[in-house]
Coordinates of C-alpha atoms (C1' of nucleotides) in Angstrom, one line a residue:
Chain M
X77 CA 0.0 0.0 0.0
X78 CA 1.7 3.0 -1.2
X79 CA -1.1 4.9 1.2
X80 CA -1.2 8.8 2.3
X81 CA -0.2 7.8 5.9
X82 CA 0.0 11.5 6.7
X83 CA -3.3 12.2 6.0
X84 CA -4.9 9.4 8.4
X85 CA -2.1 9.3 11.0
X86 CA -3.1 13.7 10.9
X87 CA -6.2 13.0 11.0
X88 CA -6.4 10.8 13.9
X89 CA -3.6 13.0 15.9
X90 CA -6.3 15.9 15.3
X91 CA -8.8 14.2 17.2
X92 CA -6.8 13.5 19.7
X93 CA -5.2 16.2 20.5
X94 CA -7.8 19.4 19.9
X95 CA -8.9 21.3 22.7
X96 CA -12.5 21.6 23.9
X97 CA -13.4 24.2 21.0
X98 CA -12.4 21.8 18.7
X99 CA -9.2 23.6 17.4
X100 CA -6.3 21.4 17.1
X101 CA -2.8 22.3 17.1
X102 CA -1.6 24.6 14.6
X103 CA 0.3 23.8 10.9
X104 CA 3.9 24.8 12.2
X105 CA 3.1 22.9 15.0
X106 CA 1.7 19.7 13.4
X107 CA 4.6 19.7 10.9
X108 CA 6.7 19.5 13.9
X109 CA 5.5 16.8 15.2
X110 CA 5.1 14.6 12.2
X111 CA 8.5 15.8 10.8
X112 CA 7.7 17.0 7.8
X113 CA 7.1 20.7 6.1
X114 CA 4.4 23.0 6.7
X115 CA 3.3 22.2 2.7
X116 CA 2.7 18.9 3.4
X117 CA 0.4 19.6 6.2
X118 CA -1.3 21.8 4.8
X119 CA -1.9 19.4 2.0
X120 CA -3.5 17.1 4.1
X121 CA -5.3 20.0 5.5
X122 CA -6.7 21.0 2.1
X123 CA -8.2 17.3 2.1
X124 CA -9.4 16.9 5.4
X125 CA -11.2 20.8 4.7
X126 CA -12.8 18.9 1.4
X127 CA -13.7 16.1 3.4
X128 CA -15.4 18.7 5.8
X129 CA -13.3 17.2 8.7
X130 CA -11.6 20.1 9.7
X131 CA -12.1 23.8 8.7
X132 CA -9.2 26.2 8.3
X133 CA -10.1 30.0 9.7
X134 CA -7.7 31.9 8.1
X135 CA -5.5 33.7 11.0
X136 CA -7.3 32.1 13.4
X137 CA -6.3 28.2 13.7
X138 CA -7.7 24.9 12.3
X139 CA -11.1 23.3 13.9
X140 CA -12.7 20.3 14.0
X141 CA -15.8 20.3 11.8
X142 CA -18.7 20.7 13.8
X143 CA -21.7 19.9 11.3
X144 CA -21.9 16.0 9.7
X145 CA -18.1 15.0 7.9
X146 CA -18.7 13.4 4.5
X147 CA -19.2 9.5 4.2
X148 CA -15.6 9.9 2.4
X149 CA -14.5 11.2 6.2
X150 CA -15.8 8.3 7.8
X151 CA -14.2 5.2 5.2
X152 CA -10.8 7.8 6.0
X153 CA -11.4 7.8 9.8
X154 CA -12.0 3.5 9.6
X155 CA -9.0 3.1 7.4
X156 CA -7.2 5.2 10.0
X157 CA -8.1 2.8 12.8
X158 CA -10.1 5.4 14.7
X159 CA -12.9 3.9 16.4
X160 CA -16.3 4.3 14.5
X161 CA -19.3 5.7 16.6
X162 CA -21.6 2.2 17.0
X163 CA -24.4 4.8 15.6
X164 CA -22.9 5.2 12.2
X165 CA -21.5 1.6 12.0
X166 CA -25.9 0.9 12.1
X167 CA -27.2 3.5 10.3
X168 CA -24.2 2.0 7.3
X169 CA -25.8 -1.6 7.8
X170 CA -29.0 -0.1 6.9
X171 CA -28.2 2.1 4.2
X172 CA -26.4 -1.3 2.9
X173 CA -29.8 -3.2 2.9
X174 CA -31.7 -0.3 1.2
X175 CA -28.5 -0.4 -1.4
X176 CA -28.2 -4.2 -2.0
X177 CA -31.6 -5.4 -1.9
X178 CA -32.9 -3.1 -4.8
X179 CA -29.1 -4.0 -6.6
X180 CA -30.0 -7.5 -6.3
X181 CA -33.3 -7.0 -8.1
X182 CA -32.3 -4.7 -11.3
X183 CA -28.8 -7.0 -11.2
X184 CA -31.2 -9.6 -12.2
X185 CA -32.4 -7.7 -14.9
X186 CA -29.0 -6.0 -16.2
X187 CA -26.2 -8.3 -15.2
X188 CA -23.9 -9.5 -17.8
X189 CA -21.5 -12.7 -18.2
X190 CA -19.1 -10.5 -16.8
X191 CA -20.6 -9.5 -13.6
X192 CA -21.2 -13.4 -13.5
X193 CA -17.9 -14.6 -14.3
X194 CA -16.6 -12.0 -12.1
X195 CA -18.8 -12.9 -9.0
X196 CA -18.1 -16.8 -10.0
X197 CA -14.5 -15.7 -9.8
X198 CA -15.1 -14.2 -5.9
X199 CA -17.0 -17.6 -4.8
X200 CA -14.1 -19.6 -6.1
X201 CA -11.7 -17.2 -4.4
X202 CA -13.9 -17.4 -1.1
X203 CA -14.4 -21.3 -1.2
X204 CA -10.4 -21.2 -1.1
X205 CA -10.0 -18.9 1.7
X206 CA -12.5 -21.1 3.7
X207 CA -10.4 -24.2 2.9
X208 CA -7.7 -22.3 4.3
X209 CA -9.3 -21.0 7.4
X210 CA -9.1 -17.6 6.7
X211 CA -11.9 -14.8 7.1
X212 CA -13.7 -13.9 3.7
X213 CA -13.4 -9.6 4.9
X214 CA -12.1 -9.0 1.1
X215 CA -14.3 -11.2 -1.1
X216 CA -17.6 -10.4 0.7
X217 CA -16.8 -7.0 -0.3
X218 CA -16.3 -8.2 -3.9
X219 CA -18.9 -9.7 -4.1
X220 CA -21.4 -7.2 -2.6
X221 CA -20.4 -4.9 -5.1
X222 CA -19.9 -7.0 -8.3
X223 CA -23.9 -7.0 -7.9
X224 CA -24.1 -3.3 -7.4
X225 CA -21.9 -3.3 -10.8
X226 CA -23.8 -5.1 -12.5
X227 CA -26.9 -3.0 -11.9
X228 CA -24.6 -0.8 -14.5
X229 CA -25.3 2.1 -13.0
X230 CA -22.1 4.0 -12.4
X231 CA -23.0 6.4 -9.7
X232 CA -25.0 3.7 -7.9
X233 CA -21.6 1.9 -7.9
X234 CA -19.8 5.1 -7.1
X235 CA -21.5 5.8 -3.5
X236 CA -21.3 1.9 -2.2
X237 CA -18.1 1.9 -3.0
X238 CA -17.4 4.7 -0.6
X239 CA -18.7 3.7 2.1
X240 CA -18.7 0.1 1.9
X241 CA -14.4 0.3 2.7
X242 CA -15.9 1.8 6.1
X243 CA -16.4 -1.9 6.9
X244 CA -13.2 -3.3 6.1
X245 CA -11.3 -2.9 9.6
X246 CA -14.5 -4.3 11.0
X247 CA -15.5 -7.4 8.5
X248 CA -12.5 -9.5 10.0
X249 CA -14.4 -9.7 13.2
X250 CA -17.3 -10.1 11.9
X251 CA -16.0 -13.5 9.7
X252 CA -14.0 -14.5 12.6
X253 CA -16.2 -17.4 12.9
X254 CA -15.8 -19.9 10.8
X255 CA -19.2 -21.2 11.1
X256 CA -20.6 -17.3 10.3
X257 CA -17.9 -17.2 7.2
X258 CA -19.4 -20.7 5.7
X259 CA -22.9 -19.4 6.1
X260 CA -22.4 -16.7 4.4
X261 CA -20.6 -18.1 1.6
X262 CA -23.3 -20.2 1.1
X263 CA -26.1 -17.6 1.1
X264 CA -23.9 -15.5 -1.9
X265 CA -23.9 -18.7 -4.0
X266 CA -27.6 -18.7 -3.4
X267 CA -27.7 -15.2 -4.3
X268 CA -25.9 -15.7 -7.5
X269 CA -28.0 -18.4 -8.9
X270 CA -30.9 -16.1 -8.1
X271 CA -29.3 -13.5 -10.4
X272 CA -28.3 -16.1 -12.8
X273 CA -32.2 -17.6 -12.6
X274 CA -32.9 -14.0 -13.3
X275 CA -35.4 -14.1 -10.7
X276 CA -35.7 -10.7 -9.1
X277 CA -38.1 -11.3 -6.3
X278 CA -36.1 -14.1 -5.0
X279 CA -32.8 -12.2 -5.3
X280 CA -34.6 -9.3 -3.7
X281 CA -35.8 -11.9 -0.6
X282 CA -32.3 -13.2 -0.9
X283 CA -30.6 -10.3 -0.5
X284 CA -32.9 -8.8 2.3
X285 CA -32.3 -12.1 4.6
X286 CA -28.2 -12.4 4.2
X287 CA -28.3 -8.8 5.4
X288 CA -30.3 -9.1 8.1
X289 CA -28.2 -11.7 9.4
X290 CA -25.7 -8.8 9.3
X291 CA -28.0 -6.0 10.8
X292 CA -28.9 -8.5 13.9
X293 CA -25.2 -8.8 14.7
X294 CA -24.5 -5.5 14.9
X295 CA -27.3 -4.3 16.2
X296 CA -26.5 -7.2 19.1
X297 CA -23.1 -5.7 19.3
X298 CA -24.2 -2.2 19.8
X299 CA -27.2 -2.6 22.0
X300 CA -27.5 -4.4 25.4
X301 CA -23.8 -5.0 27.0
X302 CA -20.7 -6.5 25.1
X303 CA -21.4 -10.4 25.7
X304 CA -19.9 -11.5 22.3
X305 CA -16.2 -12.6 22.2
X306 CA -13.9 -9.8 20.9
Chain F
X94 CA -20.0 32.1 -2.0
X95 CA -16.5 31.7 -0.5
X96 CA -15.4 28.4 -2.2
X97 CA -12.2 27.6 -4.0
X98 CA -12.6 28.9 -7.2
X99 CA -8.8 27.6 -7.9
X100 CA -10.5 24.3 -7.3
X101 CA -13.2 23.7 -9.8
X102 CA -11.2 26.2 -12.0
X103 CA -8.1 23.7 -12.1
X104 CA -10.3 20.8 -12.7
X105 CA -11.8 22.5 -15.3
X106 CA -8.9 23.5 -17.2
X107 CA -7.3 20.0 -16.4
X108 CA -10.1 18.0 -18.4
X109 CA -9.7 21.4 -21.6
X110 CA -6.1 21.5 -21.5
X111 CA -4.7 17.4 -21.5
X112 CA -3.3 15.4 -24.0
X113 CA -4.1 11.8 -25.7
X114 CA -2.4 10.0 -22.9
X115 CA -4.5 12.3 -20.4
X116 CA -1.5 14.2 -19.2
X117 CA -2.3 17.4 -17.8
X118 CA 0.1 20.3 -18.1
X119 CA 3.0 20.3 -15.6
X120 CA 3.1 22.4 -11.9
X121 CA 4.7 24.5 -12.9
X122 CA 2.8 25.3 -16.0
X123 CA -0.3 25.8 -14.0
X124 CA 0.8 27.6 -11.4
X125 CA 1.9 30.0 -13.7
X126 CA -1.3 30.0 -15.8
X127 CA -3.3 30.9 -12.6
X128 CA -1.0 33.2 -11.2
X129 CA -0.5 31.3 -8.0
X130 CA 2.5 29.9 -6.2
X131 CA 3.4 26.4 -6.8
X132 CA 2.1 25.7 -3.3
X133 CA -1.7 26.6 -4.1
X134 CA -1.5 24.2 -7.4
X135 CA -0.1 21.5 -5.3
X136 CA -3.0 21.8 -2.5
X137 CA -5.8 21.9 -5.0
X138 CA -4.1 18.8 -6.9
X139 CA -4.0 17.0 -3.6
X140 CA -7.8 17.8 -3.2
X141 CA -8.3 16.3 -7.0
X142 CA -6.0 13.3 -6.2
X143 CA -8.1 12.3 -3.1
X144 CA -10.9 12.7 -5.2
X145 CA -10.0 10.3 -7.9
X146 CA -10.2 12.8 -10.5
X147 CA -6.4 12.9 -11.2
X148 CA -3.3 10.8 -10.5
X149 CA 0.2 12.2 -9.6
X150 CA 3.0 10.1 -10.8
X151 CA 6.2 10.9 -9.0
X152 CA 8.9 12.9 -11.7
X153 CA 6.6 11.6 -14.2
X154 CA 3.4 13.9 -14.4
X155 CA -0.3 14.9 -13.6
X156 CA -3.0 12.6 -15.5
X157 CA -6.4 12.3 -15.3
X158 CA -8.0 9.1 -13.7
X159 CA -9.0 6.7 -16.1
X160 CA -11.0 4.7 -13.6
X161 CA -14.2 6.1 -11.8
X162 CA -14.3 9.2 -10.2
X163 CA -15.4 10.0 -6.9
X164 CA -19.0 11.1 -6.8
X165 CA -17.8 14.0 -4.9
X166 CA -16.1 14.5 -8.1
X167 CA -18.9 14.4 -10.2
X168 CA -20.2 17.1 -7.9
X169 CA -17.6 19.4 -7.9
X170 CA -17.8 19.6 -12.0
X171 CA -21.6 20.0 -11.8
X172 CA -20.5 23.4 -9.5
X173 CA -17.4 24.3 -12.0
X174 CA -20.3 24.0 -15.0
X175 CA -18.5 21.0 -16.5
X176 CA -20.6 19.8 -18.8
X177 CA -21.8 16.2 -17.5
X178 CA -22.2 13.2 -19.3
X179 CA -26.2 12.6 -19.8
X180 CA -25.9 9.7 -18.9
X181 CA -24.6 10.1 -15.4
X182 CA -27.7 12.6 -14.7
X183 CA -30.1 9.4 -15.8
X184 CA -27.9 7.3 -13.6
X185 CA -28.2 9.7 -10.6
X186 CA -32.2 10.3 -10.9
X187 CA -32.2 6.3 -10.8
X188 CA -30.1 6.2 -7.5
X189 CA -32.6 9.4 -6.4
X190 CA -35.9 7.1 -7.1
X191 CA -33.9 4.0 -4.7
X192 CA -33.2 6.4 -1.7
X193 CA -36.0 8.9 -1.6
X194 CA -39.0 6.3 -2.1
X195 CA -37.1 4.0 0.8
X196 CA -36.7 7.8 2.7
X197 CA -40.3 8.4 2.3
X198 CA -40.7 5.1 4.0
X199 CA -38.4 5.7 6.5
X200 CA -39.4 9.0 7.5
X201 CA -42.8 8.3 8.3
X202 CA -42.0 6.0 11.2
X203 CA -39.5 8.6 12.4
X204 CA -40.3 12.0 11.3
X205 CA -40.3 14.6 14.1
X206 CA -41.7 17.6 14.5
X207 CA -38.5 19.2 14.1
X208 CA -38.9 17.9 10.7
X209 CA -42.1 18.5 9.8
X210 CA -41.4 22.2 10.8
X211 CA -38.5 22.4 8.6
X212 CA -40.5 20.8 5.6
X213 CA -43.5 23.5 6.1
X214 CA -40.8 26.3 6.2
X215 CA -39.7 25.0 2.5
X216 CA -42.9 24.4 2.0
X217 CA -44.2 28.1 2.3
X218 CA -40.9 29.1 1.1
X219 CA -41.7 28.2 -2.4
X220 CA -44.6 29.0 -2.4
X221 CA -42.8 32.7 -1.9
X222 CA -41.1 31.8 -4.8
X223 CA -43.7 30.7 -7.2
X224 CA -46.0 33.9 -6.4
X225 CA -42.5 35.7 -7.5
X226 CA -42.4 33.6 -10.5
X227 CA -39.1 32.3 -9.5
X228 CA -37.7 28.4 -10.0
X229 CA -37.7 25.8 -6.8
X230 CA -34.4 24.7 -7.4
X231 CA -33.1 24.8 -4.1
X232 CA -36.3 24.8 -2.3
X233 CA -36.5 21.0 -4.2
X234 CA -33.2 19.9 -2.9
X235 CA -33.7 21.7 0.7
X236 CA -37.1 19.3 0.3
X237 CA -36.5 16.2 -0.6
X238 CA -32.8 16.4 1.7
X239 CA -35.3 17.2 4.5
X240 CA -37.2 14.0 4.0
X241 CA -33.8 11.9 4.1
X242 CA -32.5 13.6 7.3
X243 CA -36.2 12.6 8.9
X244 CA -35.1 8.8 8.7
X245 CA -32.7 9.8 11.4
X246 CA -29.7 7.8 9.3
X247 CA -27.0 10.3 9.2
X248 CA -24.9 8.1 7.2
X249 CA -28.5 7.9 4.4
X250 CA -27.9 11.9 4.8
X251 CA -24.3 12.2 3.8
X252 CA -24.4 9.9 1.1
X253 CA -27.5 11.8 -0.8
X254 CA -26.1 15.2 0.4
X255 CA -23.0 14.9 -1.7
X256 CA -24.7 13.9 -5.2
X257 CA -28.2 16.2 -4.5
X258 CA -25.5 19.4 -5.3
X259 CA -25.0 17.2 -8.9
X260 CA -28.5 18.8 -9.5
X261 CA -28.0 22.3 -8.3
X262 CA -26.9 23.4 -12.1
X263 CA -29.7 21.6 -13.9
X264 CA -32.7 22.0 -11.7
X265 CA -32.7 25.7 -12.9
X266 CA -33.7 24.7 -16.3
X267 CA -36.0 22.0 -15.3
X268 CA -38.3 24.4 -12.9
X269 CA -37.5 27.2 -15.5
X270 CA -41.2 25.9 -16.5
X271 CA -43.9 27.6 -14.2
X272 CA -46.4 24.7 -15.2
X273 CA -44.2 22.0 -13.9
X274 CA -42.6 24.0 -10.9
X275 CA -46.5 24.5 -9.5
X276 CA -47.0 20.7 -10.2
X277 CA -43.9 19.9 -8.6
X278 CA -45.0 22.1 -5.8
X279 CA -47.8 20.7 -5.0
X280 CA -46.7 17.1 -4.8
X281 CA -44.9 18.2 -2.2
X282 CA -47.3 19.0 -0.4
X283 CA -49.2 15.7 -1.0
X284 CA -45.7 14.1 0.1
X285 CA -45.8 16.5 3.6
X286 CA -49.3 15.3 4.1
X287 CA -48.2 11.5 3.5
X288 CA -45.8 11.6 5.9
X289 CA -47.7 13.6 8.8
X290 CA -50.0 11.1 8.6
X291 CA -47.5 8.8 8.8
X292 CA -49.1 6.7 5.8
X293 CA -45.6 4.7 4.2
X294 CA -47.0 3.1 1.6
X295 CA -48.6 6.3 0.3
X296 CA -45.5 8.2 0.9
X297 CA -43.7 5.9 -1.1
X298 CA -46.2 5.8 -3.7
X299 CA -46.3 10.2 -4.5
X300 CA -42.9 10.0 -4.0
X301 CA -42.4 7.3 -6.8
X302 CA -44.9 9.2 -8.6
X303 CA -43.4 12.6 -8.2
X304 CA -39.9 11.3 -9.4
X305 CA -41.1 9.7 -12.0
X306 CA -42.3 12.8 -13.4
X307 CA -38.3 14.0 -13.0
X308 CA -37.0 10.9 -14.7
X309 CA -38.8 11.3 -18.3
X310 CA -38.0 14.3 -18.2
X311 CA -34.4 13.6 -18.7
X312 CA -34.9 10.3 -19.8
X313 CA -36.8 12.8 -22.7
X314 CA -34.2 15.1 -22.7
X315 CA -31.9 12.4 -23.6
X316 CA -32.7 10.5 -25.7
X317 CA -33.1 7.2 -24.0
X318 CA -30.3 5.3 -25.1
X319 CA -29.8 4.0 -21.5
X320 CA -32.7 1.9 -22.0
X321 CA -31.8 1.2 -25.9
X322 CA -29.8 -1.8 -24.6
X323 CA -32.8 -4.4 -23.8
Chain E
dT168 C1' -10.4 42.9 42.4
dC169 C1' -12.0 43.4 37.9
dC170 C1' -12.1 45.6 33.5
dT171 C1' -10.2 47.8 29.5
dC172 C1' -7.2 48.4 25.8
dA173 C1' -2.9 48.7 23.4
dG174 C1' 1.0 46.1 22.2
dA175 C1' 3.3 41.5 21.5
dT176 C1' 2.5 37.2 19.6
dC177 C1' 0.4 33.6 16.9
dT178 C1' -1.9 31.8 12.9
dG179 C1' -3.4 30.7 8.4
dG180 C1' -2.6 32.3 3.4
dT181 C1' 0.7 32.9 0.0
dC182 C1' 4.9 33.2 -2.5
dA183 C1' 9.8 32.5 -4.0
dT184 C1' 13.7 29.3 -4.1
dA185 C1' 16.3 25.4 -3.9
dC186 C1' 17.6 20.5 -4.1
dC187 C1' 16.7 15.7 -5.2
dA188 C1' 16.2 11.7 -8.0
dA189 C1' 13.6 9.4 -11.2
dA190 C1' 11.2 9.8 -15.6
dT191 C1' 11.4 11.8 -20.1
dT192 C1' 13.1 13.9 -23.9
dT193 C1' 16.8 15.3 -26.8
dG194 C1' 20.3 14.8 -29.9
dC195 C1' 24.7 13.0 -31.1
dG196 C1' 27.1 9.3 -33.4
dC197 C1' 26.6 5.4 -36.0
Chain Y
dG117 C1' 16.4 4.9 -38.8
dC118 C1' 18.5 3.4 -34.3
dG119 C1' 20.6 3.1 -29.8
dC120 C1' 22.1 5.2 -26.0
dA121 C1' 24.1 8.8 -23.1
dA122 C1' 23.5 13.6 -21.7
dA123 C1' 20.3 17.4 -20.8
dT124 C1' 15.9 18.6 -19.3
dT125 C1' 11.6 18.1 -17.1
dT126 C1' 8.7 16.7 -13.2
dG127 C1' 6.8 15.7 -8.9
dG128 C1' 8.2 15.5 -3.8
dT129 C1' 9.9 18.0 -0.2
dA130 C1' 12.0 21.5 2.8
dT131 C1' 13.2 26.3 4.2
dG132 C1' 12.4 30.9 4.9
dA133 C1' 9.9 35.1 4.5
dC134 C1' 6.1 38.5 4.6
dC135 C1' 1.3 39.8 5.4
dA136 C1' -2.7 41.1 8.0
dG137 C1' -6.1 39.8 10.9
dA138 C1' -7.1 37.0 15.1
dT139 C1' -5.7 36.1 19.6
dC140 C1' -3.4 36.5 23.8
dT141 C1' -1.0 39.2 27.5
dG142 C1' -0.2 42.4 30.8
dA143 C1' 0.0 47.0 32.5
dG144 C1' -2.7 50.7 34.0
dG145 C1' -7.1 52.6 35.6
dA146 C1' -11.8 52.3 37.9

DNA sequence: TCCTCAGATCTGGTCATACCAAATTTGCGC
DNA sequence: GCGCAAATTTGGTATGACCAGATCTGAGGA
């Protein structure tokens, strides 16, 4: 990964060390303490300002954003390993379900044999990773938005794939289980012979019940105390 | 406004002034051409880069992205008056029709009276607007935003926030109409009504309804050749 | 003790230079 | 034409400086 490590290791040190205002330390400052120049902060400045994480007051200092950071802030902020509010982790499941299930359904109608020789492609490259014991974070990703590809609607695709990244620090707990990873393996290739069937409805019913499987287990994880094994 | 014209203006020029290979001119070229320092280019770039709109290859060059953009890219050229491509606009009413008819949905269970207040103040704000014979444009966005912040998903709220200001440079011509502004207008109100009664399924249905109206309308303006493929 | 206000200080905004090393282009010699 | 070395270009990065408004500080007055 050839990643901008300044701008999430900047963007976690802001939360972390802003005074009760919200305003965080200042350029010469930050530059300091990561050892680079002043232009490089304020590089990652500039991108933090257009992700509306911080807001630059010219003489004045940099803030912490106050009003709602875009859903490009929060895949930044899970990339960076800074701990997502439970809330937004929720509301993202949910937004997820409205996404997929209507993908699944004009999928059905639009995919091609690409989309399905791509998502055949994921389940072989999942079945492997079960065999090896390992968690399926990257592929259920895949394959969640193959199908959101294959609806060929490029701005459809465009927003999932935003947010759906938001989920990668946290998918490796989630298929931790092997039992939960098999499951769900089995409920895509279900999924994808629905899409290949063509048959919207039971993609659609598909869809709905693999991510409710989802939404339960975070919901559990959220609500009443931590009882689940971390 | 206060934005950063340097901004939209660079991606602008960018996308007039690149060659075959998408190579855009140099730096140092464009700092020069805007009359800025070096500095101010790179920070803007930076903002483009994270954006997915450009690339910066190290001692190589500035090219633009071949792959998708961001869709916070998409908006940003709808603000610099980039001409979009027609299809994208079709693509984005789609994605509109899957999130506002769920939203409608949504609302209803969770609307509060905060919301409903805010939706009245649009509400007789327009209709300020049509006596002055004046377009809805952003009395529609304000409207049908306020609907997706009632479903209490902030995440829902980001997401359709960022591509809502896609529309801010076309809406003008579609309510340019008086006929279809006062149409518009007052299936919103029948929307309002829908969801202070709290009825889903006929908030979903006006709302379906009311975008439908919005997607001939471009699907008119054109040409259809989304649809041409079945 | 508390308030006021001028002066010192800090801050973001911007620009000009400079150096590096790799990528590109140029042009010489064949 | 062609190959290859030298000259040039390019992004990446750092340093230093200046500006003007925002902010902080402290002395003096009520």
């Amino acid at each position: 990964m050839k990643e901008n490590s300044l701008l999430s290791d900047l963007a976690a040190h802001l939360f972390s060390n802003s005074s009760g205002n919200g305003r965080t330390p200042s350029e010469r400052e930050l530059a300091e303490h990561f050892g680079v120049s002043r232009g490089q902060v304020r590089e990652a400045l500039a991108i933090l300002e257009a992700m509306r994480i911080v807001e630059r007051r010219a003489k004045s200092g940099i803030y912490l954003t106050t009003t709602e950071a875009s859903v490009e802030a929060m895949a930044l902020f899970a990339r960076a390993g800074v701990p997502l509010d439970p809330i937004l982790i929720y509301e993202t499941v949910e937004l997820r379900k409205i996404h997929e299930i209507k993908a699944a359904e004009l999928a059905c109608d639009r995919a091609t044999e690409e989309n399905y020789q791509h998502l055949r492609d994921i389940l072989g490259a999942s079945e492997a990773k079960l065999a090896a014991g390992e968690g399926l974070a990257r592929e259920d990703r895949d394959f969640h938005l193959e199908i959101v590809r294959a609806t060929k609607n490029s701005v459809f695709h465009r927003v999932c794939s935003v947010y759906y990244v938001m989920g990668e620090h946290r998918l490796p707990i989630y298929f931790a289980d092997p039992a939960r990873s098999r499951r769900s393996h089995e409920e895509h290739i279900r999924i994808y012979e629905a899409l290949l069937a063509r048959d919207g409805n039971l993609a659609q019913a598909l869809m709905s019940a693999h991510l409710q499987g989802a939404e339960s287990y975070w919901k559990g994880l959220i609500g009443g105390p931590a009882t689940a094994a971390e």
